[in-house]
Coordinates of C-alpha atoms and ligand atoms in Angstrom, one line a residue:
M290 CA 215.7 248.7 282.4
S291 CA 218.5 250.4 284.3
A292 CA 218.0 252.4 287.5
A293 CA 218.6 256.0 288.1
I294 CA 222.1 256.8 289.4
S295 CA 222.1 257.1 293.2
T296 CA 222.1 260.5 294.8
Q297 CA 225.4 259.5 296.3
T298 CA 226.9 259.7 292.8
V299 CA 229.0 262.7 292.1
V300 CA 227.8 264.6 289.1
A301 CA 230.3 266.7 287.1
V302 CA 229.0 269.5 284.9
I303 CA 231.5 270.9 282.4
G304 CA 230.7 274.4 281.1
A305 CA 229.2 276.9 283.6
G306 CA 227.3 278.9 281.1
T307 CA 223.5 279.2 280.7
M308 CA 222.9 275.5 280.4
G309 CA 225.6 274.2 282.7
A310 CA 224.6 276.4 285.5
G311 CA 221.0 275.3 285.2
I312 CA 221.8 271.6 285.0
A313 CA 224.1 271.9 288.1
Q314 CA 221.3 273.6 290.0
V315 CA 218.9 270.7 289.1
A316 CA 221.4 268.0 290.1
A317 CA 222.4 269.7 293.4
S318 CA 218.8 270.3 294.3
V319 CA 218.0 266.6 294.2
G320 CA 220.9 265.7 296.4
H321 CA 224.0 265.2 294.2
T322 CA 227.4 266.5 295.0
V323 CA 228.1 268.6 291.9
K324 CA 231.4 269.6 290.5
L325 CA 231.3 272.5 288.0
L326 CA 234.2 273.1 285.7
D327 CA 234.8 275.9 283.2
T328 CA 237.8 277.1 281.3
R329 CA 236.8 280.7 281.9
T330 CA 238.4 282.1 285.0
D331 CA 235.8 282.4 287.8
A332 CA 232.9 281.2 285.6
A333 CA 232.2 278.2 287.8
A334 CA 232.5 280.2 291.0
L335 CA 230.2 282.9 289.7
A336 CA 227.7 280.3 288.4
I337 CA 227.7 278.6 291.8
A338 CA 227.1 282.0 293.6
G339 CA 224.2 282.5 291.2
I340 CA 222.7 279.1 291.9
R341 CA 223.0 279.6 295.6
A342 CA 221.2 282.9 295.2
Q343 CA 218.4 281.0 293.4
F344 CA 218.2 278.5 296.3
D345 CA 217.9 281.4 298.7
K346 CA 215.1 283.0 296.6
M347 CA 213.3 279.6 296.6
A348 CA 213.6 279.5 300.4
A349 CA 212.3 283.0 300.7
K350 CA 209.3 282.0 298.6
G351 CA 208.7 278.9 300.9
K352 CA 209.6 276.4 298.1
L353 CA 212.5 275.1 300.1
S354 CA 213.3 275.3 303.8
S355 CA 216.3 277.5 304.5
A356 CA 218.2 274.4 305.8
Q357 CA 217.5 272.7 302.4
A358 CA 218.6 275.7 300.5
Q359 CA 221.8 275.9 302.5
A360 CA 222.5 272.2 302.1
A361 CA 221.8 272.3 298.3
G362 CA 224.1 275.3 297.9
Q363 CA 226.9 273.4 299.9
R364 CA 226.7 270.5 297.5
L365 CA 228.1 272.6 294.6
H366 CA 231.9 272.8 294.2
V367 CA 234.2 274.5 291.8
A368 CA 236.4 272.0 289.9
H369 CA 239.7 273.6 288.7
Q370 CA 240.9 270.9 286.3
L371 CA 239.7 267.7 284.7
A372 CA 241.5 265.6 287.3
D373 CA 239.2 267.0 290.0
L374 CA 236.4 265.0 288.2
A375 CA 238.0 261.6 288.8
D376 CA 235.3 260.5 291.2
A377 CA 232.3 261.5 289.1
G378 CA 229.8 258.9 288.2
L379 CA 228.1 261.1 285.6
V380 CA 229.6 263.9 283.6
I381 CA 227.3 266.3 281.7
E382 CA 229.1 268.4 279.2
A383 CA 227.6 271.8 278.3
I384 CA 230.4 273.6 276.6
V385 CA 230.6 275.4 273.3
E386 CA 228.7 273.8 270.4
D387 CA 231.8 272.6 268.5
L388 CA 232.4 269.0 267.7
S389 CA 236.2 269.1 267.6
I390 CA 236.3 270.9 271.0
K391 CA 233.8 268.4 272.5
H392 CA 235.9 265.5 271.0
Q393 CA 239.0 266.8 272.7
L394 CA 237.2 267.2 276.0
F395 CA 235.7 263.7 276.0
A396 CA 239.0 262.1 275.0
D397 CA 240.7 263.9 277.9
L398 CA 237.8 262.9 280.2
E399 CA 238.1 259.2 279.3
R400 CA 241.6 259.2 280.8
V401 CA 240.4 260.7 284.1
V402 CA 237.1 259.1 285.0
S403 CA 236.5 255.5 286.1
S404 CA 235.2 253.0 283.6
H405 CA 231.7 253.1 285.2
C406 CA 231.3 256.8 284.6
I407 CA 228.5 257.8 282.2
L408 CA 229.5 260.6 279.8
A409 CA 226.6 262.8 278.6
S410 CA 226.4 265.8 276.3
N411 CA 223.8 268.5 276.4
T412 CA 224.4 269.3 272.7
S413 CA 221.4 270.5 270.9
S414 CA 222.6 269.8 267.4
I415 CA 225.7 267.7 267.2
S416 CA 225.4 264.0 266.5
I417 CA 225.9 261.9 269.6
T418 CA 227.3 259.2 267.3
A419 CA 229.9 261.6 266.1
I420 CA 230.9 262.7 269.6
G421 CA 231.2 259.0 270.6
A422 CA 233.3 258.2 267.5
A423 CA 236.5 259.6 268.9
L424 CA 236.3 257.6 272.1
S425 CA 237.6 254.2 273.3
H426 CA 234.2 253.5 274.9
P427 CA 231.5 255.2 272.9
E428 CA 228.9 252.8 274.4
R429 CA 228.8 255.0 277.6
V430 CA 228.2 258.3 275.7
A431 CA 224.7 259.6 275.3
G432 CA 222.9 262.9 274.9
L433 CA 221.1 264.4 277.9
H434 CA 219.5 267.4 276.3
F435 CA 217.9 269.9 278.7
F436 CA 215.9 272.9 277.6
N437 CA 216.5 276.5 278.7
P438 CA 216.0 277.3 281.5
A439 CA 217.0 273.9 282.7
P440 CA 215.6 274.2 286.3
L441 CA 212.1 275.2 284.9
M442 CA 211.7 273.3 281.7
A443 CA 210.3 269.8 282.3
L444 CA 211.7 268.0 279.2
V445 CA 214.9 266.1 278.8
E446 CA 215.7 264.3 275.5
V447 CA 217.9 261.2 276.2
V448 CA 219.7 260.7 272.9
T449 CA 221.3 257.5 271.8
G450 CA 224.2 257.4 269.3
L451 CA 224.8 254.4 267.2
A452 CA 227.2 252.9 269.7
T453 CA 225.4 254.0 272.9
H454 CA 224.5 251.0 275.1
Q455 CA 220.8 250.8 275.9
N456 CA 221.5 250.5 279.6
I457 CA 223.2 253.8 279.6
A458 CA 220.2 255.5 277.9
D459 CA 217.8 253.8 280.3
S460 CA 219.8 254.9 283.3
L461 CA 219.9 258.5 282.1
H462 CA 216.2 258.3 281.4
A463 CA 215.6 257.0 285.0
T464 CA 217.9 259.7 286.4
A465 CA 216.3 262.6 284.6
T466 CA 212.9 261.2 285.8
A467 CA 214.3 261.1 289.4
W468 CA 215.4 264.7 288.9
G469 CA 211.8 265.6 288.3
K470 CA 211.9 265.8 284.6
T471 CA 209.9 264.1 281.9
A472 CA 212.5 262.2 279.9
V473 CA 212.0 261.0 276.3
H474 CA 214.2 258.6 274.4
A475 CA 215.4 259.8 271.0
K476 CA 217.7 258.4 268.4
S477 CA 220.6 260.6 267.5
T478 CA 219.3 262.3 264.3
P479 CA 219.4 265.9 263.2
G480 CA 217.5 268.1 265.6
F481 CA 216.6 265.1 267.8
I482 CA 212.9 265.5 268.5
V483 CA 212.0 269.0 269.4
N484 CA 214.4 271.0 267.2
R485 CA 213.3 268.8 264.2
V486 CA 209.5 268.6 264.8
A487 CA 209.3 272.4 265.5
R488 CA 210.8 273.4 262.2
P489 CA 207.4 273.8 260.4
Y490 CA 206.2 276.2 263.1
Y491 CA 208.7 278.8 261.9
A492 CA 208.8 277.7 258.3
E493 CA 205.1 277.8 257.6
G494 CA 204.8 281.2 259.3
L495 CA 207.6 282.5 257.2
R496 CA 206.0 281.2 254.1
L497 CA 202.6 282.6 254.9
R498 CA 204.2 286.0 255.4
G499 CA 206.3 285.6 252.3
E500 CA 203.2 284.9 250.3
G501 CA 201.4 287.9 251.6
A502 CA 198.9 286.1 253.7
A503 CA 199.0 288.7 256.5
D504 CA 201.6 290.6 258.5
C505 CA 203.6 289.2 261.5
A506 CA 201.3 290.6 264.2
T507 CA 198.2 289.1 262.6
L508 CA 199.8 285.7 262.0
D509 CA 201.2 285.7 265.5
A510 CA 197.7 286.6 267.0
L511 CA 196.1 283.8 265.0
M512 CA 198.6 281.2 266.2
R513 CA 198.0 282.3 269.9
E514 CA 194.3 283.0 269.8
A515 CA 193.1 280.3 267.4
G516 CA 196.0 277.9 267.7
G517 CA 196.5 278.1 271.4
F518 CA 200.2 278.5 271.1
R519 CA 201.9 280.6 273.7
M520 CA 203.7 282.7 271.2
G521 CA 203.3 283.2 267.5
P522 CA 206.3 282.2 265.3
F523 CA 207.5 285.7 264.7
E524 CA 207.6 286.9 268.3
L525 CA 209.1 283.6 269.2
M526 CA 211.9 283.9 266.5
D527 CA 212.5 287.4 267.8
M528 CA 212.9 286.1 271.3
I529 CA 215.1 283.1 270.3
G530 CA 217.3 285.3 268.0
L531 CA 216.8 285.1 264.3
D532 CA 220.5 284.1 263.9
V533 CA 220.1 281.2 266.3
N534 CA 216.9 280.0 264.8
Y535 CA 218.2 280.3 261.3
T536 CA 221.4 278.4 262.2
V537 CA 219.3 275.6 263.7
T538 CA 217.2 275.4 260.5
C539 CA 220.3 275.4 258.3
S540 CA 221.9 272.7 260.4
V541 CA 218.9 270.4 260.2
W542 CA 218.5 271.1 256.5
N543 CA 222.2 270.4 255.8
A544 CA 222.2 267.3 258.0
Y545 CA 219.3 265.9 256.1
F546 CA 221.2 266.4 252.8
N547 CA 219.1 269.4 251.8
D548 CA 215.8 267.7 252.1
P549 CA 213.3 270.4 250.9
R550 CA 211.2 269.7 253.9
Y551 CA 213.6 271.8 256.0
L552 CA 214.4 274.4 253.4
P553 CA 215.5 277.6 255.2
S554 CA 213.7 280.9 254.4
L555 CA 215.2 283.6 252.3
Q556 CA 213.3 286.2 254.2
Q557 CA 214.9 285.0 257.5
K558 CA 218.3 285.1 255.9
E559 CA 217.7 288.6 254.8
C560 CA 216.9 289.7 258.3
V561 CA 220.0 287.9 259.6
D562 CA 222.1 289.6 256.9
A563 CA 220.7 292.9 257.9
G564 CA 221.5 292.3 261.5
F565 CA 217.8 292.3 262.5
L566 CA 218.3 289.5 265.0
G567 CA 215.3 290.1 267.2
K568 CA 214.9 291.5 270.6
K569 CA 218.6 291.3 271.4
S570 CA 219.5 293.6 268.5
G571 CA 216.5 295.9 268.9
R572 CA 215.0 294.8 265.6
G573 CA 213.8 291.6 264.1
F574 CA 210.3 290.9 262.7
Y575 CA 209.2 293.6 265.1
D576 CA 210.9 296.8 266.1
Y577 CA 211.9 297.1 269.8
R578 CA 213.7 300.4 269.6
A579 CA 212.6 303.1 271.9
G580 CA 209.5 304.8 270.7
S581 CA 208.2 302.0 268.5
D582 CA 205.0 300.3 269.5
K583 CA 204.2 296.6 268.8
P584 CA 201.7 296.6 265.9
L585 CA 198.3 295.2 266.5
P586 CA 196.8 292.3 264.6
V587 CA 194.5 293.3 261.8
S588 CA 190.9 292.5 262.6
A589 CA 187.9 292.9 260.2
S590 CA 185.7 295.8 260.9
A591 CA 182.4 295.1 262.6
Q592 CA 179.8 293.8 260.2
P593 CA 176.0 293.5 260.8
V594 CA 174.7 290.2 262.2
P595 CA 173.4 288.3 259.1
A596 CA 169.6 287.6 259.3
D597 CA 169.8 284.2 257.8
I598 CA 172.5 282.2 259.5
V599 CA 172.4 278.4 259.0
I600 CA 174.7 276.1 260.9
C601 CA 175.4 273.0 258.9
G602 CA 176.3 269.5 260.3
D603 CA 177.8 268.7 263.6
S604 CA 181.5 269.1 263.1
A605 CA 183.6 270.6 265.9
A606 CA 183.5 273.9 264.2
A607 CA 179.7 273.8 263.5
S608 CA 178.8 272.7 267.0
A609 CA 180.9 275.3 268.6
L610 CA 179.6 278.1 266.4
A611 CA 176.0 277.0 267.2
D612 CA 176.8 277.1 271.0
R613 CA 178.4 280.4 270.7
L614 CA 175.5 281.9 268.7
T615 CA 173.0 280.5 271.2
A616 CA 175.0 282.0 274.1
A617 CA 175.0 285.4 272.3
A618 CA 171.2 285.0 271.6
V619 CA 171.8 285.2 267.8
P620 CA 169.0 283.4 265.9
F621 CA 170.1 280.7 263.4
S622 CA 168.7 277.6 261.9
R623 CA 170.3 274.2 261.5
A624 CA 170.7 272.0 258.5
K625 CA 172.6 268.8 257.5
S626 CA 175.9 269.1 255.8
D627 CA 176.4 267.0 252.7
D628 CA 179.5 268.7 251.3
G629 CA 181.4 269.6 254.5
R630 CA 180.0 273.0 254.8
V631 CA 180.0 274.4 258.3
A632 CA 177.6 277.3 257.9
Q633 CA 175.8 279.7 255.6
A634 CA 175.3 283.3 256.1
G635 CA 173.7 285.4 253.4
A636 CA 175.1 284.2 250.1
A637 CA 178.3 282.9 251.8
V638 CA 179.0 279.2 252.3
L639 CA 181.7 278.5 255.0
F640 CA 184.0 275.5 255.1
V641 CA 187.0 274.7 257.3
T642 CA 190.0 274.7 255.0
D643 CA 191.1 271.4 253.4
G644 CA 194.3 272.7 252.1
R645 CA 192.9 274.1 248.8
S646 CA 192.7 277.8 248.3
A647 CA 189.2 279.2 248.5
T648 CA 189.4 280.2 244.9
Q649 CA 190.2 276.5 243.9
R650 CA 187.5 275.2 246.1
A651 CA 184.9 277.7 244.7
F652 CA 186.0 276.5 241.2
D653 CA 186.0 272.8 242.1
S654 CA 182.5 272.9 243.6
A655 CA 181.0 275.6 241.4
T656 CA 180.2 277.6 244.5
A657 CA 181.4 281.2 243.9
N658 CA 180.6 282.5 247.4
T659 CA 183.1 280.1 249.1
V660 CA 184.6 281.3 252.4
L661 CA 187.1 279.2 254.3
I662 CA 187.8 279.3 258.0
D663 CA 190.9 278.1 259.8
L664 CA 191.5 275.4 262.3
A665 CA 191.2 276.4 266.0
L666 CA 192.6 274.3 268.8
N667 CA 189.2 274.7 270.4
Y668 CA 186.5 276.4 268.4
A669 CA 184.4 276.9 271.6
T670 CA 187.1 279.1 273.3
A671 CA 189.1 280.6 270.5
T672 CA 189.0 284.4 270.4
R673 CA 190.1 284.9 266.8
L674 CA 189.8 283.0 263.6
A675 CA 191.3 283.4 260.2
L676 CA 189.0 283.6 257.1
A677 CA 189.8 283.7 253.4
S678 CA 187.3 284.1 250.7
A679 CA 187.5 282.9 247.1
G680 CA 188.4 285.3 244.3
Q681 CA 185.0 284.6 242.9
C682 CA 183.2 285.5 246.2
A683 CA 180.9 288.6 246.2
P684 CA 182.0 291.2 248.7
D685 CA 178.6 291.1 250.6
A686 CA 179.0 287.3 251.0
T687 CA 182.4 287.8 252.6
Q688 CA 180.9 290.4 254.9
A689 CA 178.1 288.1 255.9
A690 CA 180.6 285.4 256.8
I691 CA 182.6 287.8 258.9
G692 CA 179.3 289.0 260.5
L693 CA 178.5 285.5 261.4
L694 CA 181.9 284.8 263.1
Q695 CA 181.7 288.2 264.9
A696 CA 178.2 287.5 266.1
A697 CA 179.7 284.3 267.6
G698 CA 182.1 286.4 269.6
L699 CA 185.2 286.0 267.4
Q700 CA 187.7 288.5 266.1
V701 CA 188.2 287.8 262.4
S702 CA 191.4 288.2 260.6
T703 CA 191.0 288.0 256.8
L704 CA 193.9 286.4 255.1
A705 CA 194.9 286.5 251.5
D706 CA 193.6 283.3 249.9
I707 CA 196.6 281.1 250.8
P708 CA 196.2 277.3 250.7
G709 CA 195.7 275.8 254.2
L710 CA 195.3 279.1 256.0
A711 CA 197.6 279.6 259.1
V712 CA 196.8 277.2 262.0
M713 CA 195.6 274.3 259.9
R714 CA 198.6 274.3 257.6
T715 CA 201.0 274.6 260.5
V716 CA 199.4 271.9 262.6
A717 CA 199.2 269.6 259.6
M718 CA 202.9 270.0 259.0
L719 CA 203.9 269.7 262.6
A720 CA 201.9 266.4 262.8
N721 CA 203.5 265.2 259.5
E722 CA 207.0 265.9 260.8
A723 CA 206.3 264.2 264.1
A724 CA 204.9 261.2 262.2
D725 CA 208.0 261.0 260.2
A726 CA 210.2 261.1 263.3
V727 CA 208.2 258.2 264.6
Y728 CA 208.2 256.4 261.3
Q729 CA 212.0 256.6 261.1
G730 CA 212.4 255.2 264.6
V731 CA 213.6 258.4 266.2
C732 CA 211.1 258.3 269.0
S733 CA 207.7 256.9 270.0
A734 CA 204.4 258.8 269.3
A735 CA 204.0 259.4 273.0
A736 CA 207.6 260.8 273.2
A737 CA 207.0 263.1 270.2
D738 CA 203.9 264.6 271.7
S739 CA 205.5 265.0 275.3
A740 CA 208.5 266.5 273.8
M741 CA 206.6 269.2 271.9
R742 CA 204.3 270.0 274.8
L743 CA 207.1 270.2 277.4
G744 CA 210.1 271.3 275.3
V745 CA 208.3 274.1 273.4
N746 CA 205.1 274.4 275.3
Y747 CA 202.8 273.4 272.5
P748 CA 199.2 273.4 273.7
Q749 CA 198.8 269.8 272.4
G750 CA 201.2 267.2 271.0
P751 CA 201.1 267.4 267.2
L752 CA 200.1 263.7 266.8
A753 CA 197.2 263.9 269.4
W754 CA 196.2 267.1 267.7
A755 CA 196.1 265.3 264.3
D756 CA 194.0 262.6 266.0
Q757 CA 191.6 265.2 267.2
V758 CA 191.3 267.0 263.8
G759 CA 191.0 263.6 262.1
L760 CA 193.8 261.9 260.1
P761 CA 191.7 262.0 256.9
N762 CA 191.4 265.8 257.3
I763 CA 195.1 266.2 258.0
R764 CA 196.0 264.0 255.1
E765 CA 193.7 265.9 252.8
V766 CA 195.3 269.2 253.8
L767 CA 198.8 267.9 253.1
Q768 CA 197.7 266.3 249.8
N769 CA 196.2 269.6 248.6
L770 CA 199.2 271.6 249.8
A771 CA 201.4 269.2 247.8
V772 CA 199.3 269.8 244.8
S773 CA 199.0 273.5 245.2
Y774 CA 202.7 274.0 245.6
G775 CA 204.1 271.0 243.7
E776 CA 206.8 270.8 246.3
D777 CA 208.3 267.7 248.0
R778 CA 208.2 269.7 251.2
Y779 CA 204.5 268.7 251.7
R780 CA 204.9 265.0 251.0
I781 CA 202.9 262.9 253.4
S782 CA 204.7 260.7 256.0
P783 CA 204.3 257.0 255.2
L784 CA 203.1 256.5 258.8
L785 CA 200.3 259.0 258.4
Q786 CA 199.3 257.2 255.2
R787 CA 199.4 253.8 257.0
Q788 CA 197.3 255.0 259.9
F789 CA 194.8 256.5 257.4
Y790 CA 194.5 253.3 255.4
L791 CA 194.1 251.4 258.7
G792 CA 191.4 253.8 259.8
K793 CA 193.4 254.4 263.0
N794 CA 194.7 257.4 264.9
F795 CA 198.3 257.9 265.9
H796 CA 197.5 257.1 269.5
D797 CA 195.3 254.0 268.9
Ligands
LIG298 P1 227.3 279.2 277.1 O1 228.1 279.9 276.1 O2 226.4 280.0 277.9 O3 228.3 278.4 278.0 C1 229.3 277.5 277.6 C2 230.4 277.5 278.7 O4 231.3 276.5 278.3 C3 231.1 278.9 278.8 O5 231.1 279.3 280.1 C4 232.5 278.5 278.3 O6 233.5 279.2 279.0 C5 232.6 277.0 278.6 N1 233.6 276.3 277.9 C6 233.9 276.3 276.6 N2 234.8 275.4 276.2 C7 235.1 274.7 277.4 C8 235.9 273.6 277.7 N3 236.7 273.0 276.7 N4 236.0 273.2 278.9 C9 235.2 273.7 279.9 N5 234.4 274.8 279.7 C10 234.3 275.3 278.4 O7 226.6 278.0 276.2 P2 225.2 277.3 276.6 O8 224.1 278.1 275.9 O9 225.1 277.0 278.0 O10 225.3 276.0 275.7 C11 226.1 275.0 276.1 C12 225.7 273.7 275.4 O11 224.3 273.4 275.6 C13 225.9 273.7 273.9 O12 226.3 272.4 273.4 C14 224.5 274.1 273.4 O13 224.2 273.6 272.1 C15 223.6 273.3 274.4 N6 222.3 273.8 274.6 C16 222.0 275.2 274.7 C17 220.7 275.6 274.9 C18 220.4 277.1 275.1 O14 219.2 277.5 275.0 N7 221.4 277.9 275.3 C19 219.6 274.7 275.0 C20 220.0 273.3 275.0 C21 221.3 272.9 274.8

């Protein structure tokens, strides 16, 4: 295991844009002399002025003493040419995302810096193996992938290319840790960890919308209020920029030789083609132009409290519903559950989705009044839940199911009868993708979960979440989605299968 570079080491940051400035701020704040280089006139000087202003703000808020802010600001220097970086012990490149330009820069750098200098790239999508390929010493090249904004986001992916020496990766891991970040090791593969494992978050949302499950506002509200995600997929894509998000999806899809798992969405392409790029263009999935209001999620209208509620079994959903009804002083009885049912209300029988449509499940079990509910991160605290009823279900049975959930204090969003509903299907696919990344040796299970919690603020790592839901349930959802759609996209990761057959969790 290699140690962190010493704070006496000069750190060079090349590219003084969004990421370079943030990375320079991080390095200077922990004590490094930082040299910032950019080909744009005055870009480095302006970035340094901005970082100093940040340090002053932190001092004003009492997060730094004014002497510390002053000292950190003084550690930042403009570099005017590559030769100025000769004394750097670590170079972090954060220039334009173009392999040939990065190749040229690293080749020029190799002639300037000492043989001990570590060369790192902040690229989010270019292969570290490919960047190293043009160099005489590719073993000292690694990815050091910060997230935006670098001073605030805790995650750093340390990416090893085929030729990267493990000591270099270990030293960068220790360095990022010393800089106050949570570092995770990742093998250089398309999307590394976060940009790969996150793909289903957008893709399943887009598919749900495309299949008419609900509108964007309802799907976003479900992912927030039932799933516990900070932002729903559509508001998030609007914030990231639909063009940026679409480009990442296409780049991962292309890099995996068009694996259907990562198939881009025609709907998203349509938006990009139309110039509906999200917030920055005034229009994306939502309309941000003056005078337009953000649409509200669709919630079922209030239904009477059913007189004959039965809570069945002691699953997480059943137990939470029982507690919530008790807290609301709504009478109910309890019964065992032999077929996975969670509750009964009037003629309705409620189940948590297993990846079949409600209509199929009603058919399979000869129970016409089948109503499915979605996964919640925490059924005790969720404020909204999705529900879908079978095509065979009587309208008053659906109303009774809605009445039960409303009596338990939940807003109910009725979805069209789409297999796997919203949160369950998304979480199953996130866990499946994370499992494949682990299976293929890209990262450890712990790294996959940390990366998703810290890189994109997921409320729980997908693998830990799958453990909580139960691997047999997640596997069943995926299996049923694969049958429903007949698409390779929903194939189950061999690691998930293996853990299931062993009766183990991902984190056992
Ligand atoms: P940016 O466009 O804000 O900044 C890039 C800077 O590099 C510009 O100031 C440009 O003048 C400078 N530059 C271009 N070619 C140069 C060269 N040959 N030598 C010196 N300076 C040069 O870009 P941003 O967003 O900061 O991205 C930089 C890198 O970080 C890219 O590789 C990107 O994929 C990656 N990244 C971006 C994230 C983001 O959210 N923006 C997140 C994580 C990684």
